[in-house]
Short mmCIF file of C-alpha atoms in Angstrom, two decimals:
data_model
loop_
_atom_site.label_atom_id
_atom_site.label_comp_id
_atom_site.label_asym_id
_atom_site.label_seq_id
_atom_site.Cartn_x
_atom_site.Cartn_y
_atom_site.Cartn_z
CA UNK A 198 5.89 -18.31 9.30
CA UNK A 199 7.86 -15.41 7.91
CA UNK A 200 11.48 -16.70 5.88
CA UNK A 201 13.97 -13.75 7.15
CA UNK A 202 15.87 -13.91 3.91
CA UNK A 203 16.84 -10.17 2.18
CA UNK A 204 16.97 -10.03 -1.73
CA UNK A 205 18.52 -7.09 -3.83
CA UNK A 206 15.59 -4.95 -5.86
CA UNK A 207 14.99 -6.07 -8.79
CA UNK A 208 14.80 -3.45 -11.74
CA UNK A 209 13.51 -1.11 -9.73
CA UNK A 210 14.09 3.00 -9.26
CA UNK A 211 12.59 4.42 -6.20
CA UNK A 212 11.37 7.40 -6.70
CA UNK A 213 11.89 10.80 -4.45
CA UNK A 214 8.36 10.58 -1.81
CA UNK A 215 7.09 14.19 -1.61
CA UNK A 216 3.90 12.75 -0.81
CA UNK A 217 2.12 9.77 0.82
CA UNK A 218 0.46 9.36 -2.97
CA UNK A 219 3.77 9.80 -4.58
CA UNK A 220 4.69 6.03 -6.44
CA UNK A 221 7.76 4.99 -4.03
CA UNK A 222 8.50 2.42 -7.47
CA UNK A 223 8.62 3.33 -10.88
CA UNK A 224 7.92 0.66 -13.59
CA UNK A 225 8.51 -2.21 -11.69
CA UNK A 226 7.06 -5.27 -12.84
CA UNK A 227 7.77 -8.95 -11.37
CA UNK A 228 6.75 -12.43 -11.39
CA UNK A 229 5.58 -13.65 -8.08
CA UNK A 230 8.83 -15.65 -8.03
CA UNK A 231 10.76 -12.23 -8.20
CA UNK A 232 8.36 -10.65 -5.88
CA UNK A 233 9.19 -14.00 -3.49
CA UNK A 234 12.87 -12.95 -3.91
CA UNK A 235 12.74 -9.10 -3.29
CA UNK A 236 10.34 -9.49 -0.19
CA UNK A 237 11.36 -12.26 1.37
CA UNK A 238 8.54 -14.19 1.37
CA UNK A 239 7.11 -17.42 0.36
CA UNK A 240 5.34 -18.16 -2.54
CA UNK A 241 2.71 -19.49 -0.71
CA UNK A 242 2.55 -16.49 1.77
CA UNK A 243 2.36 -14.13 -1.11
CA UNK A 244 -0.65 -16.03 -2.53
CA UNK A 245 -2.23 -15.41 1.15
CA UNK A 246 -1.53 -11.57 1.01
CA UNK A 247 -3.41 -12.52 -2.68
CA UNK A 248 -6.19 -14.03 -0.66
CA UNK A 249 -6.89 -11.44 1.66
CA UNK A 250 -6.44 -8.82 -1.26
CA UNK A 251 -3.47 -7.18 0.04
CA UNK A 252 -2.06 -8.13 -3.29
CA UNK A 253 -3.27 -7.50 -7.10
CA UNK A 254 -1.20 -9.49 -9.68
CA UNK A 255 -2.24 -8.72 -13.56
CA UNK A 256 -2.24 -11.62 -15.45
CA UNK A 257 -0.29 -11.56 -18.84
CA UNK A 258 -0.45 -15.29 -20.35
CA UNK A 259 0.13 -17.86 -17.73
CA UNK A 260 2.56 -15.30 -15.64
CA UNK A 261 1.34 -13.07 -13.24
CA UNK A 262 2.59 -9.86 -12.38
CA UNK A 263 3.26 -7.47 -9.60
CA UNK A 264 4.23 -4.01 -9.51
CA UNK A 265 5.79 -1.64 -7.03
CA UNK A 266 3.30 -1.20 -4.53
CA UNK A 267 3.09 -5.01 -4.67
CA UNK A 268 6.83 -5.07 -3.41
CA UNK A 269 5.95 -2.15 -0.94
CA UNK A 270 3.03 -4.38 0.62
CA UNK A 271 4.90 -7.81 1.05
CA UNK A 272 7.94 -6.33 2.24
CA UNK A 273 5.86 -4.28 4.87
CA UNK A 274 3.51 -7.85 5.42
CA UNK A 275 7.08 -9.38 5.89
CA UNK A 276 7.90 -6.65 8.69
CA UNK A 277 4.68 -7.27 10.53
CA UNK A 278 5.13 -11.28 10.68
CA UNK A 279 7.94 -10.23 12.37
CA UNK A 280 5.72 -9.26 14.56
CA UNK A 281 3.60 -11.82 14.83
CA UNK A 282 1.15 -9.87 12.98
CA UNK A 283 -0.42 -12.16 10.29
CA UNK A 284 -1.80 -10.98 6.77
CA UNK A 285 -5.59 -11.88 7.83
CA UNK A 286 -4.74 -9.14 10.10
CA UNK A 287 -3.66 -6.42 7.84
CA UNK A 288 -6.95 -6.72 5.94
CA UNK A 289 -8.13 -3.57 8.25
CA UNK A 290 -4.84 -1.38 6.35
CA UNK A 291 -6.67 -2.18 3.00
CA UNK A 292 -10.01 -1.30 4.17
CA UNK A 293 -9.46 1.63 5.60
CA UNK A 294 -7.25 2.73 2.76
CA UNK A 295 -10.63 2.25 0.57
CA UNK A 296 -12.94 4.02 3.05
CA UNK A 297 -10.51 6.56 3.37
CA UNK A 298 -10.00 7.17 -0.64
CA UNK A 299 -13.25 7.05 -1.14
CA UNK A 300 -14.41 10.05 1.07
CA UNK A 301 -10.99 12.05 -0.46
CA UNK A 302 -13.19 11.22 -4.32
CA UNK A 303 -15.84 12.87 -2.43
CA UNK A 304 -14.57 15.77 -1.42
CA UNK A 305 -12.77 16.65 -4.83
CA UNK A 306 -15.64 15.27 -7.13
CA UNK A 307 -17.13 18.29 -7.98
CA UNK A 308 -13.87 19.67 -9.28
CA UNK A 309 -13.63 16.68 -11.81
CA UNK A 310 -17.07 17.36 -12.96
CA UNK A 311 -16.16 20.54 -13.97
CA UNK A 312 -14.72 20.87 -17.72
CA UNK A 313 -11.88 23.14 -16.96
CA UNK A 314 -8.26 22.27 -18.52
CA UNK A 315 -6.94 22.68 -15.35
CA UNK A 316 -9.36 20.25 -13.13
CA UNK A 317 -7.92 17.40 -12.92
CA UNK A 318 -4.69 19.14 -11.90
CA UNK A 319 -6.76 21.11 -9.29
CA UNK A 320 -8.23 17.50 -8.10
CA UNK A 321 -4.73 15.47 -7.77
CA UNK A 322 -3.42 18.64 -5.83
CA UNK A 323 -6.41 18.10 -3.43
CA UNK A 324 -6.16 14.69 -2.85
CA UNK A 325 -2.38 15.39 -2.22
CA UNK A 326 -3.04 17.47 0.70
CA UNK A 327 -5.85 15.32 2.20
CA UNK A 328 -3.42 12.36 2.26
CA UNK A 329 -1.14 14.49 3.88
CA UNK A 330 -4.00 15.59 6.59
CA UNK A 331 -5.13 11.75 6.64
CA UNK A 332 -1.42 11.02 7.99
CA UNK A 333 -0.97 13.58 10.43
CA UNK A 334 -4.39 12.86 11.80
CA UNK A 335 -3.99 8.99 12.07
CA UNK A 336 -0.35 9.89 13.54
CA UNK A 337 -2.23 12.07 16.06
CA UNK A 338 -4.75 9.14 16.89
CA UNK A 339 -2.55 6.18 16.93
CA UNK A 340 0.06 7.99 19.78
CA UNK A 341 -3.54 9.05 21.45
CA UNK A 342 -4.77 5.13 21.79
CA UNK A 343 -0.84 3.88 22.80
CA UNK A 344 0.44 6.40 24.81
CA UNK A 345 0.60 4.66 27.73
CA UNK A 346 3.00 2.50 25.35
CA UNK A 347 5.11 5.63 24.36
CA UNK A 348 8.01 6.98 25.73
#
C-alpha cells in the first residue's frame, strides 16, 4: 500500500523539458532513504520497483544510489498506486520503453557508423524527433483504445 506522504526535492534542479529525452533532473543523486523521502514511498516498495527493474541504484560502498529518473519513476509508481495500479504492473512501461529505444538505435545506426564530426549530433537530433513521433503516436492510440472512456 502506497504512504500518501509529500517530501520537498532534495538537491535537485529540474531542468527546462524541450523534449521527451530531455533529463527532467540534473545531478541528482540520493540514498534510497532520500529517494523514500522525496517520493513518498516505502523503503520496501522502492526495493519492489528494484525488483521489477523499474529502478537502477549504483552502488558506491555499502550505499546505494539513485538519480533523477529514479525520483521521476517512484514518484510516478507512487501516482499509479493511487490507482490501484501496482509496480508488477508497470513492468509493461519499462519494456516497451526498451523495445521502443531499441528500434529508434535502429533507425539512426547507420549515422553513428559513419566517422563524420558531426554524427553523433546528427544521431541525438534523430532520436529527438522519433521520441517526439513515439508520443504523439501512443497519444493517438491510447485515446483510440479508451474513447468510449473520454469525454
Amino acid at each position: 500500500v502506497y504512504q500518501s506522504t509529500h517530501a520537498p526535492l532534495p538537491h535537485a534542479v529540474a531542468a527546462p523539458r524541450s523534449s521527451p529525452l530531455a533529463a527532467e533532473l540534473a545531478s541528482l543523486s540520493m540514498t534510497a532513504d532520500e529517494l523514500s523521502a522525496a517520493s513518498g514511498l516505502s523503503l520496501l516498495e522502492l526495493q519492489e520497483l528494484e525488483t521489477y527493474g523499474l529502478l537502477i541504484s549504483r552502488s558506491l560502498g555499502p550505499a546505494r544510489y539513485f538519480d533523477g529518473e529514479a525520483l521521476l519513476v517512484a514518484k510516478a509508481a507512487k501516482e499509479f498506486g493511487e490507482h490501484g495500479v501496482e509496480p508488477r504492473h508497470l513492468r509493461m512501461f519499462r519494456t516497451a520503453a526498451e523495445r521502443e529505444a531499441s528500434v529508434f538505435e535502429q533507425a539512426v545506426m547507420a549515422v553513428l557508423q559513419q566517422r563524420r564530426p558531426d554524427a553523433r549530433a546528427e544521431a541525438s537530433a534523430a532520436l529527438e524527433r522519433l521520441a517526439v513521433l513515439g508520443e504523439r503516436l501512443r497519444g493517438a492510440m491510447m485515446r483510440a483504445a479508451l474513447s468510449e472512456y473520454l469525454d
